Amino acid sequence: MSKTLRRFMCAAAVVASFAVAGSAMAANVTLKASHQWPGGKGDARDEMVQIIAKEIAAADVGLEVQVYPGASLFKPKEQWNAMVKGQLDISAFPLDYASGRHPQFSATLMPGLVKNHDHALRLNKSPFMADIKKIINDAGVIVLSDAWLAGGFASTKNCILGPDTMKGQVTRAAGPAFEQMLAGAGASIASMPSSEIYTAMQTGVLDAANTSSGSFVSYRIYEQVKCLTEPGDHALWFMYEPILMSKRSWDKLDDAQQKALMAAGKKAEEYMTEQAKGLDQKLVDVYKKNGVEVVKMSAEDAAAWREIAKMTSYKSFSENVPGGDKLIEEALAVE
């Protein structure tokens, strides 16, 4: 072999090695996943994100998901805009937190609109959720996993059952629709993310709150309250808390990476479907163990709240939100 040919082959090998290395570097993408709940403490929403991270690692498609729990990367409500801008890749995100930008999202935390966990699963396949997801997609975000969480009420003063039991209390309501209903029952409203409930109760700023079963446990709110109203058979509180992804981030991935993410999202969704009802029982068990009185709303209590919601939350949403009347009708049509 001539010296010229050997030099040519060596040069070609060097170019090829750089090309392979460059290709590998381009394929190794780290995605940032953020949420507000404690990490590694058993919160189901954190577990959903961790499942996605593990599944992506096992898929071996040049992707890594780095999880930032406990609002360590973005404040809870800032995550939506960060995803829209491509500054954040993935988030476990209570959709109603973005209702200031898209008021239609308040329909996913509307008092009494979701009856129970099985009803929530049926809603996922309904025209109601198709319309909600179109708004999500048009804003530049996509859904990796559906998730609905039930919730209840807790108070430092008294048990919350019928509307009359809320009068005079300063309460945190998760979203404008609940704020309108609770104000209609005579409560004063203090707005804050669920991560701030504990401190607000501890300092006397807050008397009562409603939030998800998972948050009631993971934020240790049982240390501050006298009575819990569990979701039971007549839950007023259901919230859509999906795993979302920035479309800008999604569009940068290749086909194999996108398929792996969707498969991982499905695994996380299946996990939450299995866990959702158990979260309610865990809530009851933990609060009783810590000496908190636990009560359930009766059908009559829930009906009285829904009558207030119809005159406040439903009415305002239908009249003031573009397409609001259609969304309410679509949700109510799902048996």
mmCIF file of C-alpha atoms in Angstrom:
data_model
loop_
_atom_site.group_PDB
_atom_site.id
_atom_site.type_symbol
_atom_site.label_atom_id
_atom_site.label_comp_id
_atom_site.label_asym_id
_atom_site.label_seq_id
_atom_site.Cartn_x
_atom_site.Cartn_y
_atom_site.Cartn_z
ATOM 1 C CA MET A 1 0.000 0.000 0.000
ATOM 2 C CA SER A 2 1.429 3.369 -0.979
ATOM 3 C CA LYS A 3 2.145 6.103 1.584
ATOM 4 C CA THR A 4 -0.361 8.369 -0.158
ATOM 5 C CA LEU A 5 -3.122 5.761 0.118
ATOM 6 C CA ARG A 6 -2.299 5.095 3.790
ATOM 7 C CA ARG A 7 -2.424 8.823 4.560
ATOM 8 C CA PHE A 8 -5.775 9.086 2.747
ATOM 9 C CA MET A 9 -7.263 6.156 4.703
ATOM 10 C CA CYS A 10 -6.024 7.524 8.029
ATOM 11 C CA ALA A 11 -7.513 10.919 7.261
ATOM 12 C CA ALA A 12 -10.819 9.302 6.295
ATOM 13 C CA ALA A 13 -10.857 7.324 9.552
ATOM 14 C CA VAL A 14 -10.280 10.491 11.585
ATOM 15 C CA VAL A 15 -13.132 12.288 9.759
ATOM 16 C CA ALA A 16 -15.412 9.286 10.290
ATOM 17 C CA SER A 17 -14.602 9.118 13.993
ATOM 18 C CA PHE A 18 -15.380 12.815 14.416
ATOM 19 C CA ALA A 19 -18.646 12.347 12.529
ATOM 20 C CA VAL A 20 -19.679 9.459 14.787
ATOM 21 C CA ALA A 21 -18.724 11.397 17.895
ATOM 22 C CA GLY A 22 -20.614 14.446 16.651
ATOM 23 C CA SER A 23 -23.655 12.332 15.921
ATOM 24 C CA ALA A 24 -23.561 10.780 19.398
ATOM 25 C CA MET A 25 -23.228 14.198 21.015
ATOM 26 C CA ALA A 26 -26.201 15.494 19.055
ATOM 27 C CA ALA A 27 -28.293 12.501 20.084
ATOM 28 C CA ASN A 28 -27.553 12.780 23.829
ATOM 29 C CA VAL A 29 -30.237 15.265 24.840
ATOM 30 C CA THR A 30 -31.042 16.123 28.470
ATOM 31 C CA LEU A 31 -34.618 17.220 29.129
ATOM 32 C CA LYS A 32 -35.492 19.250 32.223
ATOM 33 C CA ALA A 33 -38.627 18.120 34.076
ATOM 34 C CA SER A 34 -40.039 20.346 36.805
ATOM 35 C CA HIS A 35 -42.819 20.168 39.379
ATOM 36 C CA GLN A 36 -43.772 21.689 42.726
ATOM 37 C CA TRP A 37 -44.159 18.601 44.940
ATOM 38 C CA PRO A 38 -41.591 16.993 47.263
ATOM 39 C CA GLY A 39 -39.237 14.640 45.451
ATOM 40 C CA GLY A 40 -38.700 11.069 46.571
ATOM 41 C CA LYS A 41 -41.436 11.243 49.232
ATOM 42 C CA GLY A 42 -44.042 9.075 47.496
ATOM 43 C CA ASP A 43 -46.118 11.854 45.929
ATOM 44 C CA ALA A 44 -47.836 10.247 42.922
ATOM 45 C CA ARG A 45 -47.138 13.208 40.635
ATOM 46 C CA ASP A 46 -43.430 13.058 41.393
ATOM 47 C CA GLU A 47 -43.598 9.307 40.809
ATOM 48 C CA MET A 48 -45.167 9.888 37.378
ATOM 49 C CA VAL A 49 -42.244 12.082 36.338
ATOM 50 C CA GLN A 50 -39.726 9.630 37.788
ATOM 51 C CA ILE A 51 -41.357 6.808 35.792
ATOM 52 C CA ILE A 52 -40.916 8.814 32.607
ATOM 53 C CA ALA A 53 -37.253 9.444 33.464
ATOM 54 C CA LYS A 54 -36.632 5.730 34.122
ATOM 55 C CA GLU A 55 -38.455 4.581 30.998
ATOM 56 C CA ILE A 56 -36.518 7.037 28.833
ATOM 57 C CA ALA A 57 -33.222 5.850 30.281
ATOM 58 C CA ALA A 58 -34.179 2.233 29.556
ATOM 59 C CA ALA A 59 -35.250 3.076 25.990
ATOM 60 C CA ASP A 60 -31.655 4.027 25.094
ATOM 61 C CA VAL A 61 -32.597 6.588 22.433
ATOM 62 C CA GLY A 62 -30.080 9.286 23.352
ATOM 63 C CA LEU A 63 -32.376 11.002 25.850
ATOM 64 C CA GLU A 64 -32.118 11.744 29.554
ATOM 65 C CA VAL A 65 -34.774 13.316 31.781
ATOM 66 C CA GLN A 66 -33.445 15.282 34.745
ATOM 67 C CA VAL A 67 -36.117 15.864 37.403
ATOM 68 C CA TYR A 68 -36.308 19.068 39.479
ATOM 69 C CA PRO A 69 -38.923 18.583 42.263
ATOM 70 C CA GLY A 70 -40.088 20.966 44.962
ATOM 71 C CA ALA A 71 -40.317 24.064 42.726
ATOM 72 C CA SER A 72 -36.509 24.055 42.623
ATOM 73 C CA LEU A 73 -36.328 25.104 38.960
ATOM 74 C CA PHE A 74 -39.445 27.226 38.418
ATOM 75 C CA LYS A 75 -42.206 28.517 40.655
ATOM 76 C CA PRO A 76 -45.411 26.484 40.170
ATOM 77 C CA LYS A 77 -47.365 28.892 37.975
ATOM 78 C CA GLU A 78 -44.293 29.982 35.987
ATOM 79 C CA GLN A 79 -43.924 26.503 34.481
ATOM 80 C CA TRP A 80 -46.600 27.004 31.822
ATOM 81 C CA ASN A 81 -44.989 30.058 30.254
ATOM 82 C CA ALA A 82 -41.565 28.414 30.521
ATOM 83 C CA MET A 83 -42.848 25.453 28.476
ATOM 84 C CA VAL A 84 -44.465 27.725 25.894
ATOM 85 C CA LYS A 85 -41.135 29.524 25.440
ATOM 86 C CA GLY A 86 -39.105 26.306 25.381
ATOM 87 C CA GLN A 87 -37.239 27.183 28.599
ATOM 88 C CA LEU A 88 -38.696 24.114 30.347
ATOM 89 C CA ASP A 89 -39.121 20.767 28.635
ATOM 90 C CA ILE A 90 -41.525 18.761 30.842
ATOM 91 C CA SER A 91 -43.762 19.508 33.814
ATOM 92 C CA ALA A 92 -46.309 17.791 36.041
ATOM 93 C CA PHE A 93 -48.652 20.738 35.959
ATOM 94 C CA PRO A 94 -52.109 21.520 37.411
ATOM 95 C CA LEU A 95 -53.674 22.897 34.248
ATOM 96 C CA ASP A 96 -55.882 25.418 36.044
ATOM 97 C CA TYR A 97 -52.692 27.247 37.077
ATOM 98 C CA ALA A 98 -52.589 28.566 33.496
ATOM 99 C CA SER A 99 -56.211 29.743 33.491
ATOM 100 C CA GLY A 100 -55.018 33.352 33.682
ATOM 101 C CA ARG A 101 -53.742 32.924 30.124
ATOM 102 C CA HIS A 102 -56.377 30.435 28.966
ATOM 103 C CA PRO A 103 -59.553 30.852 31.047
ATOM 104 C CA GLN A 104 -61.038 27.709 29.477
ATOM 105 C CA PHE A 105 -58.638 25.668 31.644
ATOM 106 C CA SER A 106 -60.764 26.504 34.706
ATOM 107 C CA ALA A 107 -63.192 23.886 33.418
ATOM 108 C CA THR A 108 -60.666 21.259 34.555
ATOM 109 C CA LEU A 109 -61.147 22.399 38.164
ATOM 110 C CA MET A 110 -64.862 23.169 38.156
ATOM 111 C CA PRO A 111 -66.798 22.302 41.351
ATOM 112 C CA GLY A 112 -68.783 19.103 40.983
ATOM 113 C CA LEU A 113 -68.163 18.726 37.246
ATOM 114 C CA VAL A 114 -66.224 15.468 37.733
ATOM 115 C CA LYS A 115 -68.172 12.969 39.838
ATOM 116 C CA ASN A 116 -65.562 10.310 40.642
ATOM 117 C CA HIS A 117 -62.416 8.629 39.319
ATOM 118 C CA ASP A 118 -64.239 6.456 36.782
ATOM 119 C CA HIS A 119 -66.082 9.507 35.476
ATOM 120 C CA ALA A 120 -62.731 11.291 35.065
ATOM 121 C CA LEU A 121 -61.449 8.458 32.872
ATOM 122 C CA ARG A 122 -64.534 8.722 30.672
ATOM 123 C CA LEU A 123 -63.996 12.478 30.376
ATOM 124 C CA ASN A 124 -60.502 11.845 28.974
ATOM 125 C CA LYS A 125 -62.077 10.379 25.822
ATOM 126 C CA SER A 126 -64.832 12.973 25.483
ATOM 127 C CA PRO A 127 -65.306 16.052 23.237
ATOM 128 C CA PHE A 128 -64.778 18.090 26.419
ATOM 129 C CA MET A 129 -61.152 16.978 26.750
ATOM 130 C CA ALA A 130 -60.598 17.100 22.989
ATOM 131 C CA ASP A 131 -61.452 20.808 23.121
ATOM 132 C CA ILE A 132 -59.215 21.383 26.157
ATOM 133 C CA LYS A 133 -56.293 19.588 24.510
ATOM 134 C CA LYS A 134 -56.692 21.630 21.331
ATOM 135 C CA ILE A 135 -56.173 24.781 23.391
ATOM 136 C CA ILE A 136 -53.125 23.194 25.037
ATOM 137 C CA ASN A 137 -51.660 22.207 21.654
ATOM 138 C CA ASP A 138 -52.394 25.566 20.032
ATOM 139 C CA ALA A 139 -50.541 27.279 22.882
ATOM 140 C CA GLY A 140 -47.379 25.287 22.139
ATOM 141 C CA VAL A 141 -47.634 22.485 24.701
ATOM 142 C CA ILE A 142 -48.501 18.792 24.325
ATOM 143 C CA VAL A 143 -49.895 16.201 26.748
ATOM 144 C CA LEU A 144 -47.740 13.177 27.593
ATOM 145 C CA SER A 145 -49.971 11.756 30.363
ATOM 146 C CA ASP A 146 -53.510 12.398 31.560
ATOM 147 C CA ALA A 147 -54.021 12.574 35.319
ATOM 148 C CA TRP A 148 -56.996 13.509 37.499
ATOM 149 C CA LEU A 149 -56.720 13.831 41.264
ATOM 150 C CA ALA A 150 -59.583 13.993 43.752
ATOM 151 C CA GLY A 151 -59.400 16.312 46.711
ATOM 152 C CA GLY A 152 -61.218 17.578 49.758
ATOM 153 C CA PHE A 153 -61.356 20.327 52.343
ATOM 154 C CA ALA A 154 -59.544 20.896 55.616
ATOM 155 C CA SER A 155 -59.872 23.535 58.302
ATOM 156 C CA THR A 156 -58.113 24.719 61.428
ATOM 157 C CA LYS A 157 -61.518 25.703 62.872
ATOM 158 C CA ASN A 158 -64.326 23.268 62.074
ATOM 159 C CA CYS A 159 -65.438 20.491 59.739
ATOM 160 C CA ILE A 160 -66.552 21.666 56.309
ATOM 161 C CA LEU A 161 -69.717 19.955 55.124
ATOM 162 C CA GLY A 162 -72.603 22.098 53.830
ATOM 163 C CA PRO A 163 -72.054 25.663 52.549
ATOM 164 C CA ASP A 164 -72.994 27.166 55.922
ATOM 165 C CA THR A 165 -69.889 25.579 57.509
ATOM 166 C CA MET A 166 -67.592 27.715 55.322
ATOM 167 C CA LYS A 167 -68.957 31.108 56.322
ATOM 168 C CA GLY A 168 -66.407 33.518 57.766
ATOM 169 C CA GLN A 169 -63.346 31.377 57.064
ATOM 170 C CA VAL A 170 -60.340 32.603 55.103
ATOM 171 C CA THR A 171 -59.821 29.794 52.618
ATOM 172 C CA ARG A 172 -57.456 28.838 49.866
ATOM 173 C CA ALA A 173 -59.378 27.724 46.812
ATOM 174 C CA ALA A 174 -57.591 25.993 43.969
ATOM 175 C CA GLY A 175 -58.567 28.171 41.020
ATOM 176 C CA PRO A 176 -61.117 30.861 40.165
ATOM 177 C CA ALA A 177 -64.111 28.528 39.810
ATOM 178 C CA PHE A 178 -63.755 27.272 43.384
ATOM 179 C CA GLU A 179 -63.032 30.787 44.595
ATOM 180 C CA GLN A 180 -66.342 31.982 43.143
ATOM 181 C CA MET A 181 -68.305 29.127 44.704
ATOM 182 C CA LEU A 182 -66.695 29.488 48.138
ATOM 183 C CA ALA A 183 -67.115 33.259 48.114
ATOM 184 C CA GLY A 184 -70.765 32.626 47.269
ATOM 185 C CA ALA A 185 -70.981 30.611 50.488
ATOM 186 C CA GLY A 186 -69.550 33.470 52.560
ATOM 187 C CA ALA A 187 -65.847 32.617 52.686
ATOM 188 C CA SER A 188 -62.970 35.056 52.251
ATOM 189 C CA ILE A 189 -60.455 34.007 49.606
ATOM 190 C CA ALA A 190 -56.653 33.855 49.786
ATOM 191 C CA SER A 191 -55.006 32.745 46.527
ATOM 192 C CA MET A 192 -51.811 30.687 46.639
ATOM 193 C CA PRO A 193 -50.335 27.453 45.262
ATOM 194 C CA SER A 194 -50.800 24.317 47.364
ATOM 195 C CA SER A 195 -47.122 24.432 48.343
ATOM 196 C CA GLU A 196 -47.850 27.531 50.489
ATOM 197 C CA ILE A 197 -50.890 26.219 52.419
ATOM 198 C CA TYR A 198 -48.899 24.822 55.358
ATOM 199 C CA THR A 199 -47.085 28.069 56.136
ATOM 200 C CA ALA A 200 -50.225 30.167 55.640
ATOM 201 C CA MET A 201 -52.096 28.016 58.170
ATOM 202 C CA GLN A 202 -49.140 27.962 60.534
ATOM 203 C CA THR A 203 -48.994 31.778 60.552
ATOM 204 C CA GLY A 204 -52.751 32.258 60.854
ATOM 205 C CA VAL A 205 -53.175 33.735 57.382
ATOM 206 C CA LEU A 206 -55.402 30.826 56.351
ATOM 207 C CA ASP A 207 -58.239 29.027 58.148
ATOM 208 C CA ALA A 208 -59.153 26.452 55.502
ATOM 209 C CA ALA A 209 -58.095 25.043 52.161
ATOM 210 C CA ASN A 210 -59.085 22.674 49.419
ATOM 211 C CA THR A 211 -56.525 20.766 47.419
ATOM 212 C CA SER A 212 -55.778 17.274 46.136
ATOM 213 C CA SER A 213 -55.525 14.177 48.294
ATOM 214 C CA GLY A 214 -51.866 13.882 47.290
ATOM 215 C CA SER A 215 -51.005 17.435 48.300
ATOM 216 C CA PHE A 216 -52.851 17.152 51.621
ATOM 217 C CA VAL A 217 -50.479 14.312 52.496
ATOM 218 C CA SER A 218 -47.184 15.318 50.883
ATOM 219 C CA TYR A 219 -47.323 18.844 52.345
ATOM 220 C CA ARG A 220 -48.108 17.457 55.844
ATOM 221 C CA ILE A 221 -51.110 19.758 56.231
ATOM 222 C CA TYR A 222 -52.432 17.338 58.874
ATOM 223 C CA GLU A 223 -50.024 19.042 61.283
ATOM 224 C CA GLN A 224 -52.076 22.255 61.093
ATOM 225 C CA VAL A 225 -55.750 21.290 60.814
ATOM 226 C CA LYS A 226 -58.522 19.992 63.098
ATOM 227 C CA CYS A 227 -60.812 18.432 60.523
ATOM 228 C CA LEU A 228 -60.586 16.920 57.034
ATOM 229 C CA THR A 229 -63.462 16.466 54.610
ATOM 230 C CA GLU A 230 -62.370 13.471 52.514
ATOM 231 C CA PRO A 231 -63.423 13.107 48.838
ATOM 232 C CA GLY A 232 -65.780 10.202 49.591
ATOM 233 C CA ASP A 233 -68.624 9.358 47.225
ATOM 234 C CA HIS A 234 -69.605 12.987 46.734
ATOM 235 C CA ALA A 235 -66.362 14.719 45.846
ATOM 236 C CA LEU A 236 -66.706 18.290 44.667
ATOM 237 C CA TRP A 237 -62.992 18.632 43.995
ATOM 238 C CA PHE A 238 -61.297 17.040 40.991
ATOM 239 C CA MET A 239 -58.346 18.576 39.193
ATOM 240 C CA TYR A 240 -56.637 17.753 35.920
ATOM 241 C CA GLU A 241 -52.876 17.544 36.575
ATOM 242 C CA PRO A 242 -51.272 16.116 33.422
ATOM 243 C CA ILE A 243 -47.666 15.636 32.432
ATOM 244 C CA LEU A 244 -47.019 18.278 29.782
ATOM 245 C CA MET A 245 -44.172 18.963 27.366
ATOM 246 C CA SER A 246 -43.022 22.017 25.462
ATOM 247 C CA LYS A 247 -43.772 21.650 21.758
ATOM 248 C CA ARG A 248 -40.544 23.501 20.987
ATOM 249 C CA SER A 249 -38.619 20.827 22.876
ATOM 250 C CA TRP A 250 -40.680 18.037 21.309
ATOM 251 C CA ASP A 251 -40.013 19.265 17.766
ATOM 252 C CA LYS A 252 -36.242 19.055 18.314
ATOM 253 C CA LEU A 253 -36.394 15.298 18.970
ATOM 254 C CA ASP A 254 -36.173 12.546 16.381
ATOM 255 C CA ASP A 255 -38.915 10.014 15.739
ATOM 256 C CA ALA A 256 -37.477 7.336 18.038
ATOM 257 C CA GLN A 257 -37.130 9.807 20.906
ATOM 258 C CA GLN A 258 -40.692 11.063 20.456
ATOM 259 C CA LYS A 259 -42.062 7.521 20.423
ATOM 260 C CA ALA A 260 -40.104 6.684 23.572
ATOM 261 C CA LEU A 261 -41.504 9.736 25.354
ATOM 262 C CA MET A 262 -45.075 8.888 24.389
ATOM 263 C CA ALA A 263 -44.588 5.293 25.564
ATOM 264 C CA ALA A 264 -43.114 6.534 28.853
ATOM 265 C CA GLY A 265 -46.004 8.966 29.257
ATOM 266 C CA LYS A 266 -48.454 6.108 28.796
ATOM 267 C CA LYS A 267 -46.698 4.100 31.524
ATOM 268 C CA ALA A 268 -46.925 7.066 33.883
ATOM 269 C CA GLU A 269 -50.614 7.513 33.065
ATOM 270 C CA GLU A 270 -51.335 3.847 33.773
ATOM 271 C CA TYR A 271 -49.547 4.200 37.113
ATOM 272 C CA MET A 272 -51.692 7.199 38.089
ATOM 273 C CA THR A 273 -54.888 5.438 37.026
ATOM 274 C CA GLU A 274 -54.018 2.615 39.429
ATOM 275 C CA GLN A 275 -52.951 4.958 42.214
ATOM 276 C CA ALA A 276 -55.669 7.646 42.112
ATOM 277 C CA LYS A 277 -58.296 5.924 44.271
ATOM 278 C CA GLY A 278 -55.617 4.692 46.664
ATOM 279 C CA LEU A 279 -54.464 8.263 47.248
ATOM 280 C CA ASP A 280 -57.861 9.074 48.752
ATOM 281 C CA GLN A 281 -57.646 6.158 51.179
ATOM 282 C CA LYS A 282 -54.062 7.054 52.071
ATOM 283 C CA LEU A 283 -55.274 10.573 52.841
ATOM 284 C CA VAL A 284 -57.893 9.257 55.265
ATOM 285 C CA ASP A 285 -55.464 6.846 56.925
ATOM 286 C CA VAL A 286 -52.718 9.443 57.415
ATOM 287 C CA TYR A 287 -55.056 12.092 58.842
ATOM 288 C CA LYS A 288 -56.749 9.692 61.258
ATOM 289 C CA LYS A 289 -53.354 8.428 62.384
ATOM 290 C CA ASN A 290 -52.353 12.014 63.172
ATOM 291 C CA GLY A 291 -55.465 12.721 65.237
ATOM 292 C CA VAL A 292 -57.396 14.756 62.681
ATOM 293 C CA GLU A 293 -61.177 14.318 62.581
ATOM 294 C CA VAL A 294 -62.288 12.965 59.173
ATOM 295 C CA VAL A 295 -65.792 13.501 57.767
ATOM 296 C CA LYS A 296 -67.629 12.988 54.462
ATOM 297 C CA MET A 297 -70.098 15.191 52.668
ATOM 298 C CA SER A 298 -73.561 13.731 52.264
ATOM 299 C CA ALA A 299 -75.403 13.772 48.942
ATOM 300 C CA GLU A 300 -77.445 16.687 50.330
ATOM 301 C CA ASP A 301 -74.280 18.634 51.271
ATOM 302 C CA ALA A 302 -72.816 18.143 47.790
ATOM 303 C CA ALA A 303 -76.104 19.116 46.108
ATOM 304 C CA ALA A 304 -76.233 22.338 48.144
ATOM 305 C CA TRP A 305 -72.708 23.228 47.021
ATOM 306 C CA ARG A 306 -73.570 22.485 43.380
ATOM 307 C CA GLU A 307 -76.529 24.859 43.556
ATOM 308 C CA ILE A 308 -74.165 27.631 44.653
ATOM 309 C CA ALA A 309 -71.716 26.606 41.902
ATOM 310 C CA LYS A 310 -74.464 26.864 39.272
ATOM 311 C CA MET A 311 -75.243 30.411 40.378
ATOM 312 C CA THR A 312 -71.579 31.454 40.624
ATOM 313 C CA SER A 313 -68.858 29.353 38.952
ATOM 314 C CA TYR A 314 -70.873 27.763 36.137
ATOM 315 C CA LYS A 315 -72.734 30.988 35.358
ATOM 316 C CA SER A 316 -69.609 33.144 35.268
ATOM 317 C CA PHE A 317 -67.676 30.607 33.210
ATOM 318 C CA SER A 318 -70.479 30.187 30.665
ATOM 319 C CA GLU A 319 -71.011 33.930 30.285
ATOM 320 C CA ASN A 320 -67.448 35.242 30.379
ATOM 321 C CA VAL A 321 -65.172 32.566 28.904
ATOM 322 C CA PRO A 322 -65.104 32.087 25.113
ATOM 323 C CA GLY A 323 -66.663 28.684 24.487
ATOM 324 C CA GLY A 324 -67.355 28.279 28.205
ATOM 325 C CA ASP A 325 -71.006 27.319 27.800
ATOM 326 C CA LYS A 326 -70.027 24.606 25.300
ATOM 327 C CA LEU A 327 -67.372 23.161 27.635
ATOM 328 C CA ILE A 328 -69.798 22.987 30.564
ATOM 329 C CA GLU A 329 -72.411 21.271 28.378
ATOM 330 C CA GLU A 330 -69.864 18.778 27.029
ATOM 331 C CA ALA A 331 -68.665 17.856 30.518
ATOM 332 C CA LEU A 332 -72.193 17.494 31.899
ATOM 333 C CA ALA A 333 -73.103 15.271 28.931
ATOM 334 C CA VAL A 334 -70.581 12.605 30.011
ATOM 335 C CA GLU A 335 -72.418 10.103 32.211
#
